[in-house]
Structures are given as C-alpha cells and as structure tokens.
C-alpha atoms as a printed R data frame, in Angstrom:
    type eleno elety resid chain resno       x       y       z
1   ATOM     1    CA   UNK     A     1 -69.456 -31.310 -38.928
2   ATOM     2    CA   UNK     A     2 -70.891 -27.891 -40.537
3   ATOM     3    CA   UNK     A     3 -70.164 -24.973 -38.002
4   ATOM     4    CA   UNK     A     4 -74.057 -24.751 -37.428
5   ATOM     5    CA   UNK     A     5 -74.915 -27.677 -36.573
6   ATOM     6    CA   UNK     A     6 -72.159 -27.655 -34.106
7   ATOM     7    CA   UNK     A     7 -72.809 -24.227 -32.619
8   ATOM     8    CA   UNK     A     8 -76.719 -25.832 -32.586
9   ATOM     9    CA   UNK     A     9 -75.832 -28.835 -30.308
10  ATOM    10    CA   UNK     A    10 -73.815 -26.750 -28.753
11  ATOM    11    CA   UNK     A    11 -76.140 -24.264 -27.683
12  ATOM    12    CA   UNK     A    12 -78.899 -27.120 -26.500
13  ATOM    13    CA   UNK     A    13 -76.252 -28.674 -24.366
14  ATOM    14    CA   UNK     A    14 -75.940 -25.928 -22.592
15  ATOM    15    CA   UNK     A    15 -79.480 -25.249 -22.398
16  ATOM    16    CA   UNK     A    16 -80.327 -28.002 -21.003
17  ATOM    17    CA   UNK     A    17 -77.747 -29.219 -18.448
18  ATOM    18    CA   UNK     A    18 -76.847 -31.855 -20.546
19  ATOM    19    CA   UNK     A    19 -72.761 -32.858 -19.644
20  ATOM    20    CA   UNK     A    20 -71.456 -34.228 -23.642
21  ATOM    21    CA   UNK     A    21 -69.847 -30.784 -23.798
22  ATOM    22    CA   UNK     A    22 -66.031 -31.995 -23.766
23  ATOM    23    CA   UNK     A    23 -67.202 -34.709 -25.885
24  ATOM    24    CA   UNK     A    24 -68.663 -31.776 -28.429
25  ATOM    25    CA   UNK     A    25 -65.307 -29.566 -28.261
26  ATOM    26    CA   UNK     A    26 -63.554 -33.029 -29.247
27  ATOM    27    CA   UNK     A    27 -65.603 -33.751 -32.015
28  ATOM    28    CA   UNK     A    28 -65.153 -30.121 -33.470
29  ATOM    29    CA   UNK     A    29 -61.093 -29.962 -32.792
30  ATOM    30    CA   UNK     A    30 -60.950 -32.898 -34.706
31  ATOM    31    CA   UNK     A    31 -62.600 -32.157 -37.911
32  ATOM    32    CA   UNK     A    32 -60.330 -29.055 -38.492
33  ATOM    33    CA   UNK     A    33 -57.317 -29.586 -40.768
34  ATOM    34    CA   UNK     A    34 -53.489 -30.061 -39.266
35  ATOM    35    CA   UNK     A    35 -51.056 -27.953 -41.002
36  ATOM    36    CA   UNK     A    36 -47.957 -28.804 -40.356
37  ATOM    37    CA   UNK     A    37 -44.667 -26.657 -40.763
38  ATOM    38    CA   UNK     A    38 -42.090 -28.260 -42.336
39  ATOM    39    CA   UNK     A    39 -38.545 -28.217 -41.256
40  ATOM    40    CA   UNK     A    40 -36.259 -24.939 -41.366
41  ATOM    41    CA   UNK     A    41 -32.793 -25.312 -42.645
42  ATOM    42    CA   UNK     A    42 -30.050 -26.810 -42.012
43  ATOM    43    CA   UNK     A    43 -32.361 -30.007 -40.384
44  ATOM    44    CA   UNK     A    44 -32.879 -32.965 -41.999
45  ATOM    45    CA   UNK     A    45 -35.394 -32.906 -44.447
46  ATOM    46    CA   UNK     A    46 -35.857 -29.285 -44.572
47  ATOM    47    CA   UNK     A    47 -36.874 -28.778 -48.424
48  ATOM    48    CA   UNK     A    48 -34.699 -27.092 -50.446
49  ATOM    49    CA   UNK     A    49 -35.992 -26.718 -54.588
50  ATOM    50    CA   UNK     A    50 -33.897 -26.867 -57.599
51  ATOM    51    CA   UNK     A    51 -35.076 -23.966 -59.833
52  ATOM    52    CA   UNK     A    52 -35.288 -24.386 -63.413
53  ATOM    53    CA   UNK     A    53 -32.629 -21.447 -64.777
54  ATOM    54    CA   UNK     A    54 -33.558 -19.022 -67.352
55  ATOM    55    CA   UNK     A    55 -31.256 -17.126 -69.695
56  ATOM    56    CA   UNK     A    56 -32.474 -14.129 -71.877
57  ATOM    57    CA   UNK     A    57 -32.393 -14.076 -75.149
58  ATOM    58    CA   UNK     A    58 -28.908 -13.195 -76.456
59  ATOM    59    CA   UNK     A    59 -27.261 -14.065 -73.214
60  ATOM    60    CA   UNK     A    60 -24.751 -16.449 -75.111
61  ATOM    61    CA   UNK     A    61 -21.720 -17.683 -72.832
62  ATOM    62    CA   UNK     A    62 -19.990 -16.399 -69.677
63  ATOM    63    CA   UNK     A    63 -16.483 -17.503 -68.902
64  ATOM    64    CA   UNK     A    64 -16.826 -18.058 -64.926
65  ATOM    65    CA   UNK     A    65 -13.714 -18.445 -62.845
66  ATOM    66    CA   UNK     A    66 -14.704 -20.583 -60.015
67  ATOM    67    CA   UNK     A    67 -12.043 -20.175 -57.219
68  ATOM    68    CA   UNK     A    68 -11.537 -23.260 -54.820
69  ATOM    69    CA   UNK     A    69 -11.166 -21.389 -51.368
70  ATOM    70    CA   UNK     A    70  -7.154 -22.010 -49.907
71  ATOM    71    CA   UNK     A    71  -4.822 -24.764 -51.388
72  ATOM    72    CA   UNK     A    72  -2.099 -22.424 -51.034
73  ATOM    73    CA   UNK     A    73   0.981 -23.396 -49.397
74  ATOM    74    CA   UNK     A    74   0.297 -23.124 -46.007
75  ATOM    75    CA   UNK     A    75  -3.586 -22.728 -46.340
76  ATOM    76    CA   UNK     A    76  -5.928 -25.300 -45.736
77  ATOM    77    CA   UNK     A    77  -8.475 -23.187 -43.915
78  ATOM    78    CA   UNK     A    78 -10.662 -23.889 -41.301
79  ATOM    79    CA   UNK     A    79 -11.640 -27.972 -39.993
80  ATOM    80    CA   UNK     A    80 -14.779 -28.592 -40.402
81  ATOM    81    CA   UNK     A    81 -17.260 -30.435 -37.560
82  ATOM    82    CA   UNK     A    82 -16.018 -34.175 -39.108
83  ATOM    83    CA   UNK     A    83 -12.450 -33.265 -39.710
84  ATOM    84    CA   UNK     A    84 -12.577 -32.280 -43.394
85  ATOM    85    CA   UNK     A    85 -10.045 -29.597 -44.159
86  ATOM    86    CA   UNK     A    86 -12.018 -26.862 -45.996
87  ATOM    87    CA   UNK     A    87  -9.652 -26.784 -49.110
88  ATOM    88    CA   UNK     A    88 -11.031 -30.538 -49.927
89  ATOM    89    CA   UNK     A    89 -14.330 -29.054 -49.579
90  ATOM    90    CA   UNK     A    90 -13.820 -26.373 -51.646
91  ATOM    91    CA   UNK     A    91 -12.154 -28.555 -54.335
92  ATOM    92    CA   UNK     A    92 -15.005 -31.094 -54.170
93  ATOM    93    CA   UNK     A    93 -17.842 -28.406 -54.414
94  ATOM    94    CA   UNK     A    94 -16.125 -26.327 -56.998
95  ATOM    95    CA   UNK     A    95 -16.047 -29.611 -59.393
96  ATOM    96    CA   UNK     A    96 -19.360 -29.779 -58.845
97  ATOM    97    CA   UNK     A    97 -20.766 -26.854 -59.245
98  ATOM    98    CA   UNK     A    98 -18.570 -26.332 -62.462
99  ATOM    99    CA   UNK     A    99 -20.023 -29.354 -64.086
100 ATOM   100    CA   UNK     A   100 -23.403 -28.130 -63.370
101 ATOM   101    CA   UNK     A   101 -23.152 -24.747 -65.056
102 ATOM   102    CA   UNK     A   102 -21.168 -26.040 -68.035
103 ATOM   103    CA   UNK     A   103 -23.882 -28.312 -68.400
104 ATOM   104    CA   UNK     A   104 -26.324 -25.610 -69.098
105 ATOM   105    CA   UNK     A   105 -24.360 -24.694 -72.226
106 ATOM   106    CA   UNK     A   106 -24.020 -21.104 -71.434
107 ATOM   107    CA   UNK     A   107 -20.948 -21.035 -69.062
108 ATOM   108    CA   UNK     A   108 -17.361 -21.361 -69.699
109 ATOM   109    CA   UNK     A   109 -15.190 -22.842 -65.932
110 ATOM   110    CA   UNK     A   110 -12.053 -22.750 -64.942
111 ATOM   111    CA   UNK     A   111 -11.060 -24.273 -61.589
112 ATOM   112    CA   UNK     A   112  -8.420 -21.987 -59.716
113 ATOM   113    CA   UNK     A   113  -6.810 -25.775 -58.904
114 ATOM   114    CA   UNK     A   114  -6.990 -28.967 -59.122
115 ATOM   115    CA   UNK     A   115  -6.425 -32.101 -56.460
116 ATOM   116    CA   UNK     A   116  -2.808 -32.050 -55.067
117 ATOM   117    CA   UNK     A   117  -1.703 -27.929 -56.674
118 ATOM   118    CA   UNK     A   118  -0.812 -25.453 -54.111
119 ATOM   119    CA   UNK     A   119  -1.346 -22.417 -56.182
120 ATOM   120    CA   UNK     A   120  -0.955 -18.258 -54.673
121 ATOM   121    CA   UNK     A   121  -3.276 -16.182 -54.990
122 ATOM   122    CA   UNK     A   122  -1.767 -13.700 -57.156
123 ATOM   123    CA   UNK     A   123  -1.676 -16.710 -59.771
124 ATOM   124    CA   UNK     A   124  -5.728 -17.407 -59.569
125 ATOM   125    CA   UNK     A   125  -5.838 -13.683 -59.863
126 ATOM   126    CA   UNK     A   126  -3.523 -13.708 -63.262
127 ATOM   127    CA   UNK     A   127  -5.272 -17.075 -64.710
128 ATOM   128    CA   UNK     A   128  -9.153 -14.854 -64.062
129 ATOM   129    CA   UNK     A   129  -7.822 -11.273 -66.322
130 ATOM   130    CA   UNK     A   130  -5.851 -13.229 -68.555
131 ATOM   131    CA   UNK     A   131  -8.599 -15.410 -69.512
132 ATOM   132    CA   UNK     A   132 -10.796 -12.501 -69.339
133 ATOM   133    CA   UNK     A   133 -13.454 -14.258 -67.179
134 ATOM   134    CA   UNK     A   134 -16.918 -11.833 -66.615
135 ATOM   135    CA   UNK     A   135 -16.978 -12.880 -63.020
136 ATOM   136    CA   UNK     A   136 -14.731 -14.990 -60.193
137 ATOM   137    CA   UNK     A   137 -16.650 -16.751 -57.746
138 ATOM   138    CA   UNK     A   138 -14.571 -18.262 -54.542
139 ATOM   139    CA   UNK     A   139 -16.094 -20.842 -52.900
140 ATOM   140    CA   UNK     A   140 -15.109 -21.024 -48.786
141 ATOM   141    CA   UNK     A   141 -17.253 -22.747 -45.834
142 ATOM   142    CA   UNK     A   142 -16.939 -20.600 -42.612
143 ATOM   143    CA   UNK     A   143 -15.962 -21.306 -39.114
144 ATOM   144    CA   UNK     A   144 -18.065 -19.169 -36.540
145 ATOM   145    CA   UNK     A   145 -18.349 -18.563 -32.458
146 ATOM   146    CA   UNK     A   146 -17.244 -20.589 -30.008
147 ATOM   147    CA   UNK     A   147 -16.713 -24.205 -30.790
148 ATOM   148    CA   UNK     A   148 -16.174 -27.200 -28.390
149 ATOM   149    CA   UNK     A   149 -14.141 -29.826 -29.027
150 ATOM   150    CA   UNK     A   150 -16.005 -33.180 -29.801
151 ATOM   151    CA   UNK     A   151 -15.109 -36.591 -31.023
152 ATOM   152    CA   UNK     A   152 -16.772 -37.419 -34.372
153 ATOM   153    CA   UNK     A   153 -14.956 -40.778 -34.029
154 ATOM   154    CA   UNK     A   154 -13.242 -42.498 -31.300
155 ATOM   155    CA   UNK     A   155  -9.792 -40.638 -30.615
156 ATOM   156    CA   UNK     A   156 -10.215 -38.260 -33.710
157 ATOM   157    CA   UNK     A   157 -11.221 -34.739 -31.811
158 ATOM   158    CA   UNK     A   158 -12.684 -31.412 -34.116
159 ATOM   159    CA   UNK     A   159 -14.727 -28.433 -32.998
160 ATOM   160    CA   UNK     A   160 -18.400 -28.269 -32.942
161 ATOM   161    CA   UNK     A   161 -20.704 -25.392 -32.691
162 ATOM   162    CA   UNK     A   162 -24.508 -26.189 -34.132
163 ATOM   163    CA   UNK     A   163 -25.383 -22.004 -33.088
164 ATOM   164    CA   UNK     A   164 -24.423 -20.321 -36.433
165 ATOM   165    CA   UNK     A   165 -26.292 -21.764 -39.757
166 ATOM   166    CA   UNK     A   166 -26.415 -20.279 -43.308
167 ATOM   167    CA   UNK     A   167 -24.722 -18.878 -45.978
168 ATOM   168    CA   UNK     A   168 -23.434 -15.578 -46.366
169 ATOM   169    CA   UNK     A   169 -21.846 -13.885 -49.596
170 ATOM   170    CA   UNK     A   170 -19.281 -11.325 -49.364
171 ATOM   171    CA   UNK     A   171 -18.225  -8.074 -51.559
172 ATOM   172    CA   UNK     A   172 -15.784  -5.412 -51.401
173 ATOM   173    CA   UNK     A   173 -16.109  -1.873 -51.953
174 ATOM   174    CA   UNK     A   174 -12.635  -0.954 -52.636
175 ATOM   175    CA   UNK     A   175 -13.096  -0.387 -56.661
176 ATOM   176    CA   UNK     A   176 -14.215   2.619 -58.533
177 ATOM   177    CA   UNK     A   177 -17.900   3.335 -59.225
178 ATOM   178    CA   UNK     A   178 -18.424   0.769 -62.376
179 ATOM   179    CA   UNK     A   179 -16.609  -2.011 -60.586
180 ATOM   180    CA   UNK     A   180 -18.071  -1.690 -57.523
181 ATOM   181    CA   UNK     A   181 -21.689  -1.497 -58.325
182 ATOM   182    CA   UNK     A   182 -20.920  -5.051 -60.270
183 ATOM   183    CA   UNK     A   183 -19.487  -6.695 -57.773
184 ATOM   184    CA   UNK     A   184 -22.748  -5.200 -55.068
185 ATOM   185    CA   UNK     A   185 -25.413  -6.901 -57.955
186 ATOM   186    CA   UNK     A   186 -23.349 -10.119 -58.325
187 ATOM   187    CA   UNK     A   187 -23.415 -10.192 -54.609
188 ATOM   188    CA   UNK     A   188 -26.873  -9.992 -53.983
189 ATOM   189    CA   UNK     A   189 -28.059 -11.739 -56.966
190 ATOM   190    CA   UNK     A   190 -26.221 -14.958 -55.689
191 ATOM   191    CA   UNK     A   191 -27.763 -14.485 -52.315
192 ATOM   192    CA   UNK     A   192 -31.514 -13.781 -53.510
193 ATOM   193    CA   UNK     A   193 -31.560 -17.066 -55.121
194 ATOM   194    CA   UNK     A   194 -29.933 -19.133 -52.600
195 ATOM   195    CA   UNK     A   195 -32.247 -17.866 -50.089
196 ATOM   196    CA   UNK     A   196 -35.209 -18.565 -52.496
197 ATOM   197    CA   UNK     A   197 -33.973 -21.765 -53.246
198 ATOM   198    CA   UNK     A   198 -34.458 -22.436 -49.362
199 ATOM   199    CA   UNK     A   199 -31.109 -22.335 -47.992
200 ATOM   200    CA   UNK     A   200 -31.281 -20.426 -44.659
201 ATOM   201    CA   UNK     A   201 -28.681 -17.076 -44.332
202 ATOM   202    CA   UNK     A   202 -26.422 -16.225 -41.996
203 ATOM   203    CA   UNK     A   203 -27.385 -13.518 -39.504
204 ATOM   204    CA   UNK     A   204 -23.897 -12.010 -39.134
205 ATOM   205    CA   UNK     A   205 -23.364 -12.162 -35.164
206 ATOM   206    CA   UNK     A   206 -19.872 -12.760 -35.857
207 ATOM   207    CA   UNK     A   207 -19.127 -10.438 -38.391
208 ATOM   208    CA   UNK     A   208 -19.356  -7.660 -36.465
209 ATOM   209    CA   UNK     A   209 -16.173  -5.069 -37.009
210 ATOM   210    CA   UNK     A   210 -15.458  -7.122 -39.966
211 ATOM   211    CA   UNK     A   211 -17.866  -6.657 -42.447
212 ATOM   212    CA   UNK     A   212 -21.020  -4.476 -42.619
213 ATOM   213    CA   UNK     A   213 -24.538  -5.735 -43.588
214 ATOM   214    CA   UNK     A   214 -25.796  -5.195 -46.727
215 ATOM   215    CA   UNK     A   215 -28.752  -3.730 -46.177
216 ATOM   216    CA   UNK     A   216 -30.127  -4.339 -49.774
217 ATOM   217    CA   UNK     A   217 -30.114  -8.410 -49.274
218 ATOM   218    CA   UNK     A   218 -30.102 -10.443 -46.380
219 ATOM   219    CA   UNK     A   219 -27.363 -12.723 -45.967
220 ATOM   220    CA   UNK     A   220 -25.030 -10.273 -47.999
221 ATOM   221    CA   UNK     A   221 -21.999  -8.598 -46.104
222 ATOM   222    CA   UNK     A   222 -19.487  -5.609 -47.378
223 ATOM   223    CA   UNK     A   223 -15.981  -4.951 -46.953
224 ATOM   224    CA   UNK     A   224 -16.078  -1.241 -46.411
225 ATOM   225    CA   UNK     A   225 -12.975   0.924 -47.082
226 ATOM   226    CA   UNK     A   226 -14.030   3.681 -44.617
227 ATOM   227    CA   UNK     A   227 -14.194   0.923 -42.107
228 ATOM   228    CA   UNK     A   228  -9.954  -0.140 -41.102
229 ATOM   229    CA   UNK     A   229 -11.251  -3.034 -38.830
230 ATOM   230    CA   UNK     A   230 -12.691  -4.544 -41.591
231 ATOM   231    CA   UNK     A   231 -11.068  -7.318 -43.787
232 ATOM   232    CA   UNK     A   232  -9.386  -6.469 -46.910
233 ATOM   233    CA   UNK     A   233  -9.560 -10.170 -48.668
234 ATOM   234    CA   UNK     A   234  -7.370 -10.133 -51.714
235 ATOM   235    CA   UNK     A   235  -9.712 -12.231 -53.870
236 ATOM   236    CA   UNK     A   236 -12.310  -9.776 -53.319
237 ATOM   237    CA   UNK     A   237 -10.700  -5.800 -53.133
238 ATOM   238    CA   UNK     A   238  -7.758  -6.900 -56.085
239 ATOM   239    CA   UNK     A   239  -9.736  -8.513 -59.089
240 ATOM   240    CA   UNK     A   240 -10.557  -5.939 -61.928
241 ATOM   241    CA   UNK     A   241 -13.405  -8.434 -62.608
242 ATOM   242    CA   UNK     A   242 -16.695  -8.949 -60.548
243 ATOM   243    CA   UNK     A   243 -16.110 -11.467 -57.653
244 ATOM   244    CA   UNK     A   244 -17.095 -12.465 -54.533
245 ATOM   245    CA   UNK     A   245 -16.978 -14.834 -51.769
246 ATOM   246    CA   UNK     A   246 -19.891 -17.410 -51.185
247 ATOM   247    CA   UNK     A   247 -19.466 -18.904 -47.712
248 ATOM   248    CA   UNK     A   248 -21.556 -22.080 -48.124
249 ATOM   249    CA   UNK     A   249 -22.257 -22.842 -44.735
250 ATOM   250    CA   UNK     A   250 -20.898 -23.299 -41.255
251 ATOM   251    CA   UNK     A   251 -18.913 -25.485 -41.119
252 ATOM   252    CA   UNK     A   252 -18.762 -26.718 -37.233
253 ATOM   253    CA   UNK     A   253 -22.773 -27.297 -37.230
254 ATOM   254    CA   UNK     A   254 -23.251 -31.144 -37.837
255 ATOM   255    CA   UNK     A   255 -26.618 -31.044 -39.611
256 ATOM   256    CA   UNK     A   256 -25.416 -27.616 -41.850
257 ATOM   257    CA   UNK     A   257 -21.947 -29.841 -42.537
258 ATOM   258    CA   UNK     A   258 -24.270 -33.316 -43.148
259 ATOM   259    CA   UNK     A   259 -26.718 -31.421 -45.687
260 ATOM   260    CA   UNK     A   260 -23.426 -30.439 -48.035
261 ATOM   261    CA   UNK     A   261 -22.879 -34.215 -48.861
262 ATOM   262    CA   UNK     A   262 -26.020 -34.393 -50.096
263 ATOM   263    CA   UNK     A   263 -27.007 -34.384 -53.639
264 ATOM   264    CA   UNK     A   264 -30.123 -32.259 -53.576
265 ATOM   265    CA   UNK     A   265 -27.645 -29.565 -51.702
266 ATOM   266    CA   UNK     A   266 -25.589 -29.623 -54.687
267 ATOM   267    CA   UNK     A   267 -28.018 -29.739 -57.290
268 ATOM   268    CA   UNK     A   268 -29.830 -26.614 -56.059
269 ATOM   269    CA   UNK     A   269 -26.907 -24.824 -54.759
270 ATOM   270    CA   UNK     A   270 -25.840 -24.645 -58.744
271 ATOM   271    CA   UNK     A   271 -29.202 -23.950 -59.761
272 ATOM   272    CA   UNK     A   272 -29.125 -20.901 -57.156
273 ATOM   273    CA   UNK     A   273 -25.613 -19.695 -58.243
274 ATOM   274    CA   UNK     A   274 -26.124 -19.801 -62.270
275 ATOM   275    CA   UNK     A   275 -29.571 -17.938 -61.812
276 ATOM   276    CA   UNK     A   276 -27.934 -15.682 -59.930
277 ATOM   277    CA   UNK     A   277 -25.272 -15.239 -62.557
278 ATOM   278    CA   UNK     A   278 -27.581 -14.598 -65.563
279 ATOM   279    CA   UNK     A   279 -29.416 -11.641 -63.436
280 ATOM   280    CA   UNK     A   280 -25.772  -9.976 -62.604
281 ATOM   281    CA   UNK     A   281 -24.562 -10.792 -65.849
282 ATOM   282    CA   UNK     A   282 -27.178 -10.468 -68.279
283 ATOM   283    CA   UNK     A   283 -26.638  -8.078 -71.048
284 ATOM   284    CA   UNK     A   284 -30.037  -6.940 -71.331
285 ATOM   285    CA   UNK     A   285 -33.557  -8.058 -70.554
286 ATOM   286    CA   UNK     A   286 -34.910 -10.141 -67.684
287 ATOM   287    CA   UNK     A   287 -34.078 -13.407 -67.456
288 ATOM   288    CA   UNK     A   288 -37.951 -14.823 -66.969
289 ATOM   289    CA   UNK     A   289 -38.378 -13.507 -70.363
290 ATOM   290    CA   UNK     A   290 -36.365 -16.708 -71.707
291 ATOM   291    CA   UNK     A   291 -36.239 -20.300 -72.033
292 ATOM   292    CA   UNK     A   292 -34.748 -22.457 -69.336
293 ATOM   293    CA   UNK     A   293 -31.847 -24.560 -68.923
294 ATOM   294    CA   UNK     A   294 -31.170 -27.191 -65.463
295 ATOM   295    CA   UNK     A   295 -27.485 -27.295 -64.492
C-alpha cells in the first residue's frame, strides 16, 4: 500500500471512531520487506566467498614453505573437540592448501613433512633457507579457555569449549628492521583476506601476557621482545625468511572444528592465504592491477 493512502485511512479511522485500526497497522507491517541477517561464523551456513586471486604483472613464482604445525617426536599438539590430534590436521590442511596454490601456477610448496615423518624443527628451518623459500607459513589450530570434557562418541572423552571462535595469525618481532617489517605485512596481509573472505577472528582473551595485539589488523597478534612473558616460538623469532603462524581455528568449538571438513572452508581458506601472499610478496604494483588466477 503507498504510504499515503495508508496515513489517509489512517487518519479517517481515527476521525471517525471507526475500530479497523490494528487491522490497518497489520496491513502496513506486512507490506514492508524482511531482511534477514545471515549467519555469523563459525555456524552452519554462515557464507564464506572464494575470491578470485590476482597477481601483478611480473609477479612470476614464489617458493612457499608450508610448515605442518608439530609431527615432531613428542609433539602432536593440542586434541581437538572430536579427538583429532592437531598434527593430522595440520598435515591434512597443509596438502590442501599446497595443491591449491600450486595450482595457480605462481607458487612453488614444500611440505615441512609428510604422513608418518617426525621431523625437528631445526630441520624445517634448514629445508626453508636452503631452498631459499620467500616466505614459511606454519599451519596450527589452537586450543583456548576452559574446556569440559565431553563424549563425542560413546566411551571416547575430548574437551569442548564452543566460547573462543576465529583465526588468529601470529608474528615475531625479534629480527632487525628489514626482516621484521616483512614478517608484520605478511602477517596482516594473510589476516585482511581471511577476514574478508568471511572467516570470523579471534578476539585474543587468551592471549593476554603472551602476545600483544596488532593494532594495525584485527585478528593479528605479536611476539614482542620487550615483553619476557611473551612466547618466543622458534618457527617464528629463528627463520631469516618471512613467516608466521596461522592458527586456523579453535579447535574445541564443535561448529568452528565441523566447518574445517568442509570443502568451501578449504577452498576459500587458500584463496585467502595466496591473495594474501601476492600483496606481502609482490615485487611491485598492486595486485588488482592484474589478471586472476583460482587456487
């Protein structure tokens, strides 16, 4: 109904005593549209979108080393909320994500490990210089805040705690001037796009006396040398190369942990992380000056 003629009725209703009012105010309510909200990461069906990825021109080929978080002797990291050990998560995502940005045909991977190796950290360091990789990305899941324990199955008990969602991507400042300022735009390009891409950031309740916010990019934390609470991660103070730490997700929320084995995750997770590669590692001009490429 035009507002006019509503307002109209509405004003000879009143006028004369008449009592269709509520019927009116119905009437009106009804015509106006519904918008609804959609869902807000991790729940299901929150949308997340798969960017198209574009490389300048003369951006050529980036050797990446893509680090598989623990699987080290003795490291399997945390449990997740259904049992999974996070160094089979890291394997499995790593894979993934490495076929994606070889696909593009402008990255070079190398996994830190494969199925079954225990390999130290000093090695994955050694493999990265030697191979002279421009950046080392090491993919972990995090464990935050108080969990419970819970029974995903009958008689197999993990931890839950569904408080704590998001990603968060971690640098450290313990490198001279050049290094450092690489390793802050990696950081913070990564994040940018995953956030744009829809997945939701980590707040960093938990971080605090371990790493300070980066106040440039939400969902971006710093290892601070001035700081001696805060950790000094060898995969992120030791590399002469840019690297960082993407936490993928919480890994004790159920809905965060179910949205991981989904393909859509994956697909736009890569398209986040290779975007966010070209802008820290692009030689030049902008990278929406160039054609695109989907990993």
């Amino acid at each position: 109904m035009p507002r006019a003629t509503a307002s109209l009725r509405l004003g000879l209703a009143l006028l004369t005593g008449l009592t269709s009012v509520p019927a009116l105010a119905q009437e009106t309510s009804a015509s106006r549209p519904v918008t609804m909200t959609p869902p807000a990461w991790p729940a299901p069906g929150a949308p997340l979108s798969v960017a198209q990825v574009r490389f300048p021109k003369g951006f050529g080929t980036r050797r990446i080393y893509l680090d598989a978080g623990h699987g080290a002797q003795g490291n399997t990291g945390n449990r997740s909320v259904t049992c999974e050990d996070e160094e089979a998560f890291t394997l499995r995502v790593a894979e993934d994500l490495a076929r994606r940005l070889e696909a593009t045909g402008h990255f070079q991977v190398r996994l830190s490990r494969k199925s079954g190796e225990r390999v130290p950290y000093p090695s994955r360091l050694n493999a990265a210089r030697k191979w002279n990789a421009h950046a080392l990305l090491s993919l972990h899941s995090d464990a935050r805040g108080m969990a419970s324990p819970w029974e995903p199955s009958p008689g197999q008990q993990c931890y839950r705690q569904d408080a704590s969602p998001g990603f968060s991507v971690l640098w450290s400042e313990e490198a001279d001037a050049p290094l450092r300022t690489r390793r802050a735009e990696l950081a913070r390009a990564i994040a940018r796009h995953l956030g744009r891409a829809g997945f939701r950031h980590y707040d960093g309740v938990d971080y605090e006396g371990l790493y300070a916010t980066d106040s440039a990019q939400p969902g971006v934390f710093v290892s601070r040398v001035s700081e001696p609470t805060h950790r000094r991660i060898f995969v992120l103070r030791r590399p002469t190369l840019p690297s960082v730490i993407i936490e993928t997700h919480h890994a004790l929320d159920f809905e965060e942990a179910a949205r991981w084995r989904e393909e859509r995750t994956l697909e736009a997770f890569a398209a986040a992380v290779a975007q966010g590669l070209v802008d820290a590692l692009a030689p030049t001009a902008p990278p929406e000056s160039s054609a695109a490429a989907q990993p």
